[in-house]
Coordinates of C-alpha atoms in Angstrom, one line a residue:
Chain A
M16 CA 12.8 56.3 191.2
K17 CA 14.3 59.2 194.1
K18 CA 11.3 58.1 196.2
C19 CA 12.0 54.1 196.0
L20 CA 16.2 54.8 196.7
A21 CA 14.8 56.3 199.9
G22 CA 12.7 54.1 200.9
L23 CA 15.6 51.4 200.5
I24 CA 17.5 53.3 202.4
L25 CA 15.3 53.5 204.9
I26 CA 14.4 50.0 205.4
F27 CA 18.0 48.6 205.1
S28 CA 18.7 51.1 207.9
F29 CA 15.8 50.1 210.3
V30 CA 17.1 46.4 209.6
T31 CA 20.5 47.1 210.4
N32 CA 19.2 49.2 213.0
I33 CA 17.1 46.1 214.5
R34 CA 20.2 43.6 213.9
G35 CA 22.8 45.9 215.6
Q36 CA 20.3 45.8 218.7
N37 CA 19.7 43.0 219.2
S38 CA 23.1 41.3 218.6
N39 CA 24.8 44.0 221.1
I40 CA 22.1 43.5 224.4
C41 CA 23.1 42.5 227.1
L42 CA 20.3 41.7 230.0
L43 CA 20.8 43.0 233.6
K44 CA 18.0 41.1 235.6
V45 CA 17.9 42.0 239.7
T46 CA 15.3 40.2 241.3
P47 CA 14.5 41.1 244.9
V48 CA 14.1 37.1 246.3
F49 CA 13.6 36.2 250.1
G50 CA 15.4 32.8 251.0
S51 CA 14.8 30.8 247.4
T52 CA 11.8 32.0 246.0
N53 CA 11.4 35.5 244.5
L54 CA 9.2 38.2 246.8
T55 CA 6.1 38.5 246.5
L56 CA 4.8 41.7 248.0
G57 CA 2.7 41.0 251.3
K58 CA 3.4 37.7 251.3
Q59 CA 4.9 36.5 255.1
Y60 CA 8.1 34.6 254.8
F61 CA 9.2 32.7 258.0
F62 CA 12.6 32.6 258.7
H63 CA 15.2 31.9 261.7
N64 CA 14.1 28.4 261.9
Q65 CA 10.7 29.6 261.6
K66 CA 11.0 31.3 264.8
D67 CA 10.8 35.2 263.2
S68 CA 8.8 36.5 259.9
V69 CA 8.9 39.3 257.5
A70 CA 6.7 40.4 255.2
F71 CA 7.7 43.3 252.5
E72 CA 4.5 46.2 251.5
M73 CA 7.5 47.9 249.1
V74 CA 11.0 47.1 247.8
K75 CA 12.1 49.6 245.4
Y76 CA 15.0 51.0 244.8
Y77 CA 17.7 52.6 242.2
I78 CA 20.8 51.6 240.6
S79 CA 23.3 53.8 238.3
G80 CA 26.8 53.7 237.1
I81 CA 26.5 50.5 235.5
Q82 CA 30.3 49.8 234.2
L83 CA 31.5 45.8 233.5
L84 CA 34.8 45.1 233.8
L85 CA 37.7 42.7 232.2
N86 CA 40.2 41.3 235.0
S87 CA 39.5 44.9 236.8
E88 CA 39.6 46.9 234.9
I89 CA 36.6 49.1 233.2
V90 CA 35.5 47.6 229.4
W91 CA 32.3 49.9 229.1
K92 CA 29.9 52.1 230.9
D93 CA 26.4 53.1 230.8
T94 CA 25.7 56.5 229.8
S95 CA 21.7 55.9 230.0
G96 CA 22.0 56.5 234.0
F97 CA 19.2 55.8 236.3
Y98 CA 16.6 53.4 237.1
L99 CA 14.2 52.4 239.3
L100 CA 13.5 48.9 240.5
D101 CA 10.4 48.3 242.1
A102 CA 9.1 45.3 243.2
E103 CA 5.5 46.4 242.1
N104 CA 6.3 46.6 238.5
E105 CA 8.4 43.4 237.1
K106 CA 9.1 44.4 234.2
S107 CA 11.7 47.2 235.8
Y108 CA 13.4 44.3 237.1
S109 CA 15.4 44.2 233.7
I110 CA 17.4 46.7 232.1
P111 CA 19.1 45.8 229.0
L112 CA 22.3 47.2 228.7
K113 CA 24.0 48.1 225.1
I114 CA 27.0 47.0 224.8
P115 CA 29.8 46.1 221.8
E116 CA 29.5 43.2 220.0
N117 CA 32.2 40.4 221.4
L118 CA 32.9 42.5 224.5
I119 CA 34.4 40.3 227.0
F120 CA 34.2 41.0 230.5
N121 CA 33.6 39.5 233.9
E122 CA 32.9 42.0 236.4
I123 CA 29.9 44.4 237.1
N124 CA 29.6 47.3 239.5
F125 CA 26.9 49.1 240.1
L126 CA 25.5 52.1 242.6
S127 CA 23.1 51.1 244.8
G128 CA 21.5 54.8 244.6
I129 CA 22.0 58.5 243.2
D130 CA 25.3 60.4 243.1
S131 CA 25.6 63.6 244.6
T132 CA 26.1 65.5 241.7
T133 CA 22.4 64.9 240.1
N134 CA 21.3 65.2 243.7
V135 CA 22.2 69.3 243.6
S136 CA 21.0 69.5 239.7
G137 CA 17.5 70.0 239.7
A138 CA 14.8 68.1 238.9
F139 CA 14.7 65.5 236.3
G140 CA 13.1 63.2 234.7
G141 CA 12.0 59.6 234.0
D142 CA 12.9 57.2 236.7
L143 CA 14.1 60.2 238.6
D144 CA 10.9 62.2 238.7
P145 CA 9.7 63.4 241.8
T146 CA 6.6 62.4 240.9
N147 CA 8.0 58.5 241.7
G148 CA 7.8 59.3 245.3
M149 CA 12.0 58.8 245.7
Y150 CA 12.6 62.4 246.6
W151 CA 13.1 63.8 250.3
T152 CA 10.9 66.8 250.1
W153 CA 11.3 68.7 253.3
Q154 CA 14.8 68.4 252.7
N155 CA 16.6 68.0 249.3
G156 CA 18.0 64.5 248.3
Y157 CA 17.0 61.5 246.5
I158 CA 15.8 58.4 248.5
N159 CA 18.1 55.4 247.1
G160 CA 16.2 52.4 248.7
K161 CA 12.6 51.9 250.2
F162 CA 11.7 49.5 252.3
E163 CA 8.3 48.7 254.1
G164 CA 6.6 46.4 255.8
K165 CA 6.1 44.0 259.3
S166 CA 7.9 41.7 260.7
N167 CA 7.7 40.6 264.6
L168 CA 11.6 41.6 265.5
C169 CA 10.0 45.4 265.0
K170 CA 9.8 46.9 268.1
S171 CA 7.4 49.4 267.0
M172 CA 3.8 49.5 268.1
D173 CA 2.5 47.7 264.7
S174 CA 5.5 45.7 264.0
S175 CA 6.4 47.8 260.9
F176 CA 9.4 48.7 259.5
E177 CA 9.7 51.8 256.9
L178 CA 13.3 52.1 255.8
H179 CA 13.9 55.0 253.7
L180 CA 17.7 55.0 253.2
G181 CA 19.4 58.0 251.6
G182 CA 21.7 60.9 252.4
Y183 CA 24.1 62.7 250.3
Q184 CA 26.1 64.5 252.2
F185 CA 28.8 64.1 254.5
P186 CA 29.2 62.3 256.9
Y187 CA 25.9 60.3 256.2
N188 CA 26.5 60.0 252.5
A189 CA 24.7 56.7 251.9
L190 CA 25.3 55.8 248.1
Q191 CA 27.5 51.9 247.9
S192 CA 29.2 50.6 245.1
V193 CA 28.8 47.3 244.7
Q194 CA 30.5 45.0 242.6
L195 CA 30.0 41.4 241.2
K196 CA 32.3 38.3 240.0
L197 CA 30.2 37.0 236.8
T198 CA 30.0 33.5 235.6
S199 CA 27.4 34.1 232.3
K200 CA 27.8 37.1 230.0
K201 CA 24.1 37.0 227.7
I202 CA 22.0 37.3 230.8
I203 CA 23.6 38.7 234.2
E204 CA 21.2 37.7 236.7
V205 CA 21.5 39.2 240.1
H206 CA 19.2 39.0 243.5
L207 CA 18.2 41.4 246.2
E208 CA 18.9 39.1 248.6
L209 CA 16.6 40.6 251.6
E210 CA 16.7 37.9 254.3
H211 CA 20.2 38.6 254.1
F212 CA 19.3 42.6 254.2
I213 CA 17.0 41.8 257.2
N214 CA 19.7 39.6 259.2
N215 CA 22.8 42.6 258.4
I216 CA 20.5 45.4 260.2
D217 CA 18.8 45.9 263.4
I218 CA 14.8 46.2 262.8
A219 CA 14.3 45.0 266.0
E220 CA 15.7 48.4 267.1
K221 CA 16.3 50.8 264.1
H222 CA 12.1 50.2 262.4
H223 CA 12.5 53.7 261.1
I224 CA 14.4 55.7 259.2
M225 CA 13.5 58.6 257.6
S226 CA 16.4 61.1 256.8
P227 CA 20.0 60.8 256.1
S228 CA 21.8 59.0 259.5
N229 CA 24.6 56.9 260.2
E230 CA 21.8 54.3 261.0
A231 CA 20.9 55.1 257.4
V232 CA 24.4 54.6 255.9
L233 CA 25.1 51.8 258.1
M234 CA 21.8 49.9 256.3
S235 CA 22.6 51.5 253.3
K236 CA 26.1 49.1 253.6
A237 CA 24.0 46.2 254.1
F238 CA 21.5 46.9 251.2
S239 CA 24.7 46.9 248.9
N240 CA 26.0 43.4 250.1
S241 CA 22.7 41.9 249.9
F242 CA 22.8 41.9 245.6
K243 CA 24.4 38.2 244.5
I244 CA 24.9 36.2 241.6
A245 CA 22.0 34.4 241.3
Q246 CA 23.1 30.6 241.3
Chain B
M7 CA -5.3 105.2 199.4
K8 CA -5.9 101.6 200.4
R9 CA -2.4 100.6 200.5
K10 CA -1.4 103.8 202.6
Y11 CA -3.6 102.3 205.4
T12 CA -2.7 99.0 205.1
L13 CA 0.9 99.9 205.5
I14 CA -0.2 101.9 208.3
F15 CA -2.0 99.2 209.8
L16 CA 0.8 96.9 209.5
L17 CA 3.2 99.3 211.2
L18 CA 1.1 100.1 214.0
Q19 CA 0.8 96.0 214.6
V20 CA 4.7 95.8 214.6
I21 CA 4.8 98.2 217.5
V22 CA 2.0 97.1 219.5
S23 CA 4.0 93.1 219.1
A24 CA 7.5 95.0 219.6
F25 CA 5.7 97.0 222.6
I26 CA 4.4 93.5 224.4
A27 CA 7.4 91.2 223.5
I28 CA 9.0 93.9 225.7
E29 CA 6.5 94.0 228.8
K30 CA 7.2 89.8 229.1
P31 CA 8.2 88.5 231.6
S32 CA 11.8 87.2 231.3
F33 CA 15.4 86.8 233.3
Y34 CA 17.9 89.5 232.9
I35 CA 21.0 90.4 234.8
P36 CA 21.1 94.2 236.1
Q37 CA 23.8 96.2 235.6
N38 CA 26.8 95.7 237.7
W39 CA 25.5 92.2 239.3
P40 CA 27.6 89.0 239.9
K41 CA 26.9 86.3 237.7
P42 CA 23.5 83.7 238.7
V43 CA 24.0 80.7 240.4
Y44 CA 21.4 78.6 238.6
N45 CA 22.0 76.4 235.7
F46 CA 20.0 77.8 233.0
K47 CA 21.8 75.0 230.5
R48 CA 19.5 72.9 231.8
N49 CA 16.4 74.9 232.1
P50 CA 16.8 77.7 229.6
I51 CA 14.2 80.4 230.1
N52 CA 11.0 80.4 227.7
T53 CA 8.1 82.9 227.8
D54 CA 5.6 80.3 227.7
V55 CA 7.6 78.0 229.8
V56 CA 7.6 81.5 233.0
T57 CA 3.4 82.1 232.0
L58 CA 2.6 78.3 232.6
G59 CA 5.0 78.4 235.8
R60 CA 3.0 81.4 236.7
V61 CA 0.2 80.1 236.4
L62 CA 0.9 77.4 238.3
F63 CA 1.9 79.7 241.1
Y64 CA -0.7 80.7 241.8
D65 CA -3.0 77.3 241.0
P66 CA -4.2 76.5 244.6
L67 CA -5.1 73.0 242.3
L68 CA -1.3 72.6 243.9
S69 CA -3.0 72.1 247.6
K70 CA -4.4 69.3 248.9
D71 CA -8.3 70.6 249.2
N72 CA -7.5 73.0 246.2
S73 CA -7.3 76.2 248.6
I74 CA -3.7 77.5 248.7
S75 CA -1.8 78.5 246.4
C76 CA 2.2 79.1 246.4
A77 CA 1.1 82.9 246.0
S78 CA -1.1 82.4 249.4
C79 CA 2.1 82.7 251.6
H80 CA 3.9 84.7 248.7
S81 CA 2.2 87.9 247.5
N82 CA 2.8 89.7 245.0
Y83 CA 2.2 93.0 246.2
N84 CA 4.3 91.5 249.3
A85 CA 7.2 91.3 247.7
F86 CA 5.6 87.3 247.7
T87 CA 5.9 87.1 251.3
H88 CA 3.0 86.6 253.6
V89 CA 3.0 90.5 255.5
D90 CA 1.7 90.6 259.0
H91 CA 2.0 86.6 259.8
K92 CA 5.0 85.9 261.8
L93 CA 4.4 82.2 260.8
S94 CA 3.5 80.8 257.4
H95 CA -0.2 79.5 256.9
G96 CA -1.8 76.0 255.3
I97 CA -4.9 74.0 254.7
G98 CA -7.2 73.6 257.2
D99 CA -6.2 77.0 258.9
S100 CA -2.9 74.7 260.0
I101 CA 0.5 77.2 261.4
G102 CA 3.9 76.5 259.9
T103 CA 7.2 77.1 262.6
R104 CA 9.0 79.6 260.0
N105 CA 8.5 83.0 258.2
S106 CA 7.5 82.8 254.7
P107 CA 10.6 84.1 253.1
A108 CA 10.3 86.9 250.4
L109 CA 10.8 85.7 246.8
M110 CA 13.2 87.3 244.3
N111 CA 16.1 87.3 242.8
L112 CA 16.4 83.8 243.7
A113 CA 18.5 82.6 240.4
W114 CA 21.3 84.1 242.8
S115 CA 20.8 82.0 245.7
S116 CA 22.1 78.1 246.2
T117 CA 19.9 77.0 249.0
F118 CA 16.8 78.1 250.0
M119 CA 14.8 78.2 252.8
W120 CA 15.8 79.5 256.1
D121 CA 17.9 76.7 256.9
G122 CA 19.3 75.5 254.0
A123 CA 17.2 72.4 253.8
I124 CA 16.5 72.4 250.0
N125 CA 19.7 72.7 247.5
H126 CA 18.3 73.8 244.3
L127 CA 15.3 76.3 243.2
D128 CA 13.9 73.4 241.3
M129 CA 13.1 71.0 244.0
Q130 CA 11.9 73.8 246.6
A131 CA 8.2 74.0 245.3
L132 CA 8.0 70.3 246.8
A133 CA 8.7 71.2 250.3
P134 CA 5.6 73.5 250.8
I135 CA 3.6 71.7 248.3
T136 CA 3.9 68.5 249.9
H137 CA 4.1 69.1 254.0
P138 CA 1.4 68.7 255.7
G139 CA 0.8 72.2 257.6
E140 CA 1.5 73.8 254.7
M141 CA 0.2 72.4 250.6
G142 CA -0.6 68.7 252.1
E143 CA -0.3 67.2 248.8
S144 CA 1.6 64.4 247.3
F145 CA 3.4 65.5 244.4
T146 CA 2.2 62.6 242.4
N147 CA -1.2 63.6 242.6
V148 CA -0.5 66.9 242.1
A149 CA 0.5 65.4 238.4
E150 CA -2.8 63.5 238.4
K151 CA -4.7 66.4 238.9
L152 CA -3.0 68.6 236.6
K153 CA -3.5 65.9 233.5
K154 CA -6.6 65.4 234.5
S155 CA -7.4 69.7 234.2
K156 CA -9.1 70.9 231.0
L157 CA -6.6 73.6 231.4
Y158 CA -3.2 72.0 231.5
P159 CA -2.7 70.2 229.0
T160 CA -3.1 72.8 226.4
L161 CA -0.5 75.1 228.6
F162 CA 1.9 72.3 228.8
K163 CA 1.7 71.9 225.4
T164 CA 2.6 75.5 224.1
A165 CA 5.8 75.3 226.7
F166 CA 6.9 72.3 225.6
Q167 CA 5.3 71.6 222.5
D168 CA 3.5 68.2 223.6
S169 CA 1.1 67.8 226.1
I170 CA 2.8 65.1 228.3
I171 CA 2.5 66.9 232.3
S172 CA 5.9 65.9 234.9
G173 CA 7.0 66.2 237.1
E174 CA 10.3 67.5 235.9
R175 CA 8.3 69.6 234.0
T176 CA 6.4 71.3 236.6
L177 CA 9.1 72.0 238.9
K178 CA 11.2 73.7 236.0
A179 CA 7.9 76.0 235.1
L180 CA 8.0 77.3 238.9
S181 CA 11.3 77.7 238.7
Q182 CA 11.3 80.0 235.3
F183 CA 8.4 82.0 237.0
M184 CA 10.1 82.6 239.6
L185 CA 13.6 83.3 238.1
T186 CA 12.1 86.5 236.6
L187 CA 11.2 88.0 240.3
I188 CA 13.9 90.1 239.6
S189 CA 14.2 93.3 242.3
A190 CA 16.7 96.1 241.1
N191 CA 14.3 99.3 240.3
S192 CA 14.2 100.2 244.0
K193 CA 15.8 104.2 244.3
Y194 CA 19.4 102.6 245.7
D195 CA 19.4 101.1 242.0
S196 CA 18.5 104.4 240.9
V197 CA 21.3 105.9 242.8
M198 CA 23.7 103.3 242.2
N199 CA 22.9 103.9 238.2
K200 CA 23.7 107.3 238.7
Q201 CA 19.6 108.5 237.7
A202 CA 18.9 109.6 241.7
L203 CA 20.3 110.9 244.7
F204 CA 19.8 110.1 248.4
T205 CA 18.6 112.2 250.3
E206 CA 21.2 113.5 253.6
Q207 CA 19.4 111.1 256.1
E208 CA 19.6 108.4 253.5
N209 CA 23.1 108.7 252.6
N210 CA 24.5 109.2 256.4
G211 CA 22.4 105.9 256.5
Y212 CA 23.6 104.4 254.0
R213 CA 27.1 105.2 255.6
L214 CA 26.6 103.8 259.0
F215 CA 24.9 101.0 256.3
K216 CA 28.3 100.5 255.0
K217 CA 30.0 99.7 258.6
S218 CA 27.3 98.2 261.0
C219 CA 25.2 95.9 258.8
A220 CA 26.7 94.8 254.7
S221 CA 29.4 92.0 256.0
C222 CA 26.5 89.7 255.9
H223 CA 23.9 91.9 253.9
Q224 CA 25.9 92.5 251.3
E225 CA 25.6 94.6 248.2
P226 CA 23.8 94.8 245.7
L227 CA 21.8 91.7 247.2
F228 CA 21.8 92.6 250.4
T229 CA 22.7 88.9 251.7
S230 CA 25.9 87.2 251.3
Y231 CA 23.4 84.2 251.6
A232 CA 25.5 82.7 254.5
F233 CA 23.7 80.7 257.4
K234 CA 25.2 82.9 260.9
N235 CA 23.1 83.0 264.6
N236 CA 22.1 86.4 264.7
G237 CA 21.7 86.3 268.8
L238 CA 18.0 85.7 268.8
S239 CA 16.7 83.7 272.0
V240 CA 15.2 80.5 271.0
D241 CA 11.5 80.5 270.9
P242 CA 11.1 78.4 273.7
D243 CA 7.2 77.1 272.0
L244 CA 9.2 76.3 268.4
N245 CA 12.5 75.9 269.3
D246 CA 13.9 75.8 266.3
Y247 CA 17.8 75.3 266.3
G248 CA 18.0 76.0 262.3
R249 CA 20.6 74.9 259.8
M250 CA 21.3 72.3 263.1
R251 CA 18.4 70.6 262.0
I252 CA 19.8 70.0 258.4
T253 CA 23.6 69.5 259.1
K254 CA 23.2 67.4 262.8
L255 CA 26.4 69.5 264.2
S256 CA 26.8 71.6 266.9
K257 CA 28.3 74.3 264.9
D258 CA 24.9 74.9 263.2
S259 CA 23.1 75.3 265.8
L260 CA 21.0 78.5 265.6
K261 CA 22.6 79.5 262.0
F262 CA 20.0 80.7 259.8
K263 CA 20.1 82.1 256.1
V264 CA 20.7 86.3 255.9
P265 CA 17.8 87.2 254.7
T266 CA 18.0 90.3 251.7
L267 CA 16.8 93.7 252.9
R268 CA 15.1 94.2 249.9
N269 CA 11.6 95.7 249.7
L270 CA 11.3 95.3 253.9
T271 CA 8.4 98.0 253.6
Y272 CA 6.4 95.2 252.2
S273 CA 7.3 91.9 253.6
F274 CA 7.1 92.7 257.0
P275 CA 7.0 90.3 260.1
Y276 CA 11.2 90.5 260.4
M277 CA 13.3 87.0 261.0
H278 CA 13.0 83.5 260.6
D279 CA 10.1 83.7 262.9
G280 CA 8.4 86.9 262.2
R281 CA 9.2 87.9 265.8
F282 CA 9.6 91.4 265.1
K283 CA 6.9 93.7 263.5
K284 CA 8.6 97.1 263.2
L285 CA 12.3 97.6 261.5
S286 CA 12.6 99.6 265.0
E287 CA 12.4 96.6 266.6
V288 CA 15.2 95.0 264.3
M289 CA 17.8 98.1 264.7
N290 CA 17.2 98.0 268.7
H291 CA 18.0 93.9 268.7
Y292 CA 21.4 94.7 266.9
V293 CA 22.4 97.6 269.5
S294 CA 21.3 95.7 272.4
G295 CA 19.2 92.3 272.6
V296 CA 22.2 90.0 270.8
Q297 CA 22.2 86.9 273.0
K298 CA 25.9 86.0 273.7
S299 CA 26.4 81.8 272.2
K300 CA 29.1 79.4 271.1
T301 CA 27.7 80.5 267.3
L302 CA 26.7 83.6 267.5
S303 CA 27.9 85.4 264.3
S304 CA 31.6 86.9 264.6
E305 CA 30.3 90.0 263.4
L306 CA 28.0 90.4 266.5
A307 CA 30.7 89.7 269.1
E308 CA 31.5 93.4 269.3
P309 CA 28.3 95.6 270.4
I310 CA 27.2 97.6 267.8
H311 CA 26.9 101.1 268.5
L312 CA 24.1 103.2 267.4
N313 CA 22.5 105.8 268.9
D314 CA 18.7 107.0 268.5
N315 CA 18.9 109.1 265.2
E316 CA 21.9 107.1 263.9
K317 CA 19.1 103.5 263.9
V318 CA 16.3 106.1 262.1
D319 CA 18.9 107.1 259.8
I320 CA 19.7 103.3 258.6
I321 CA 16.0 102.7 258.8
A322 CA 16.1 105.8 255.9
F323 CA 18.4 104.0 254.0
L324 CA 16.4 100.7 254.3
L325 CA 13.5 102.6 252.5
T326 CA 15.0 103.0 249.3
L327 CA 15.6 99.4 248.8
S328 CA 11.6 99.0 248.3
D329 CA 11.0 98.5 244.4
K330 CA 7.4 99.7 243.4
Q331 CA 7.8 98.4 239.9
F332 CA 8.5 95.1 241.3
V333 CA 5.6 94.8 243.9
F334 CA 3.0 96.3 241.7
N335 CA 4.2 94.1 238.4
P336 CA 1.5 93.7 236.9
Q337 CA 3.5 90.2 234.8
F338 CA 3.7 88.8 238.2
A339 CA 0.7 89.4 239.3
F340 CA -2.5 86.8 239.6
P341 CA -2.9 85.3 235.8
K342 CA -6.8 86.5 235.1
E343 CA -6.7 86.1 231.7
I344 CA -6.2 82.1 232.3
L345 CA -7.3 80.8 235.5
L346 CA -10.5 83.5 236.1
K347 CA -11.3 82.6 232.4
A348 CA -10.8 78.5 233.1
A349 CA -12.5 78.7 236.3
N350 CA -15.6 80.4 234.0
D351 CA -15.5 77.9 231.3

């Protein structure tokens, strides 16, 4: 009898848990796009009236500190932490947010990178594990975003660019905040508009950024300004 | 009678177990030392994790061609540095640009490397492992090699209760071993703990040391962990401007971290580029070799006046910082019982 009761309680709590989770999930989906199409790594994209082209070989970046707001007031904060979004793994684009049922909000904020406290707190696992290749080893700190590929615009020897954007210390703190007004609340669909990013950096001259610097900060601003609500 | 023997046997077993427990390396704070800066809450010391860290530290598997381990440049017999080598060595006989630092008392340090490039002990090992002139391996590949090995899944399971091998665990295990490298058993320590006495010469050296050297090499760790320009000329081949490379600030030009003076006997040559082989050369530098520049340490703005006898007395005192127990501690040595056995299996 006792065993039966325990079994029933277990099944009940399992069902409640499942139902609870389903009803409280809001999906944040952040997709890298070029123009009107989702990004495909290695594909050549033409722009500037077909005069210029770019092909990305790597688009990999962190977002963290997700918050939902209602009329500029924070109504929910993500406690799970840090997400590594990688164009090689489409599954990484979707971030389930466990929010209270019936939460009303009309804005989302997040950071495009990793905060300074985490940067000085030693080794972490999961998306922050240094084996993910997003940690500078010769001088410490997370790389907030890696963008690599080729473009005819680059004045490098093989037209390549490698933009490793990061830095957590003054005066080269590259961490940026993103604020977006929302229309839908079931699924928050955000695009990382890479054409906007390329058009707002000096990729012709600054094609290789591998350490914290003023250029890295400027590019990080262009990167964070390239997040837009999907239309 | 049989019962009596059983009791004696059990008693002996308890004594032996207790002895083994005492002998195991662990972290402790020596008497009258400050609080460590390392955050143990995020990486609590566990003897099985320490053992894993020790095996990793001595395993050349961490380098690209499996030829070099951490211990290659940080040998226990040399206070965990590479004695008699000016600059660090790496795979394929490559030579680095700086003298490998002696490793000890690392829980009290908040930055690592001569220029403070590394902000946390956990992340320190990443630099030599991935540097092309040192171990030259990608950290992702290190984790893959550990996963494929016969040895490590078991060691990780013993240490962390499951055999998941991650970068975080690897780095934290290395940290734990390095945290146990505490050197606090020199003659100096015995004198401070009132268990020994300095000779007259050592005592005079200690008095002079406190007057001329201790503002940067502060007791009991014999460093302030500050970055200072100690008046060395720039080596034209190395062109090393120290901390400025990290901060990109001209005020940090030619500044390097003040090293500890503990175990100097075992850790020559000296300075960030290993330019001085002997302590007498170091003394001569501070007395008559300091180069003036904008960023020169204020402690060296006025010349240090020491005659030859006084220099010798300071050196006599510095030699009391040698810690034989630390250097020859079998708990810190190559873990032959694990690595040799694994190689033979």
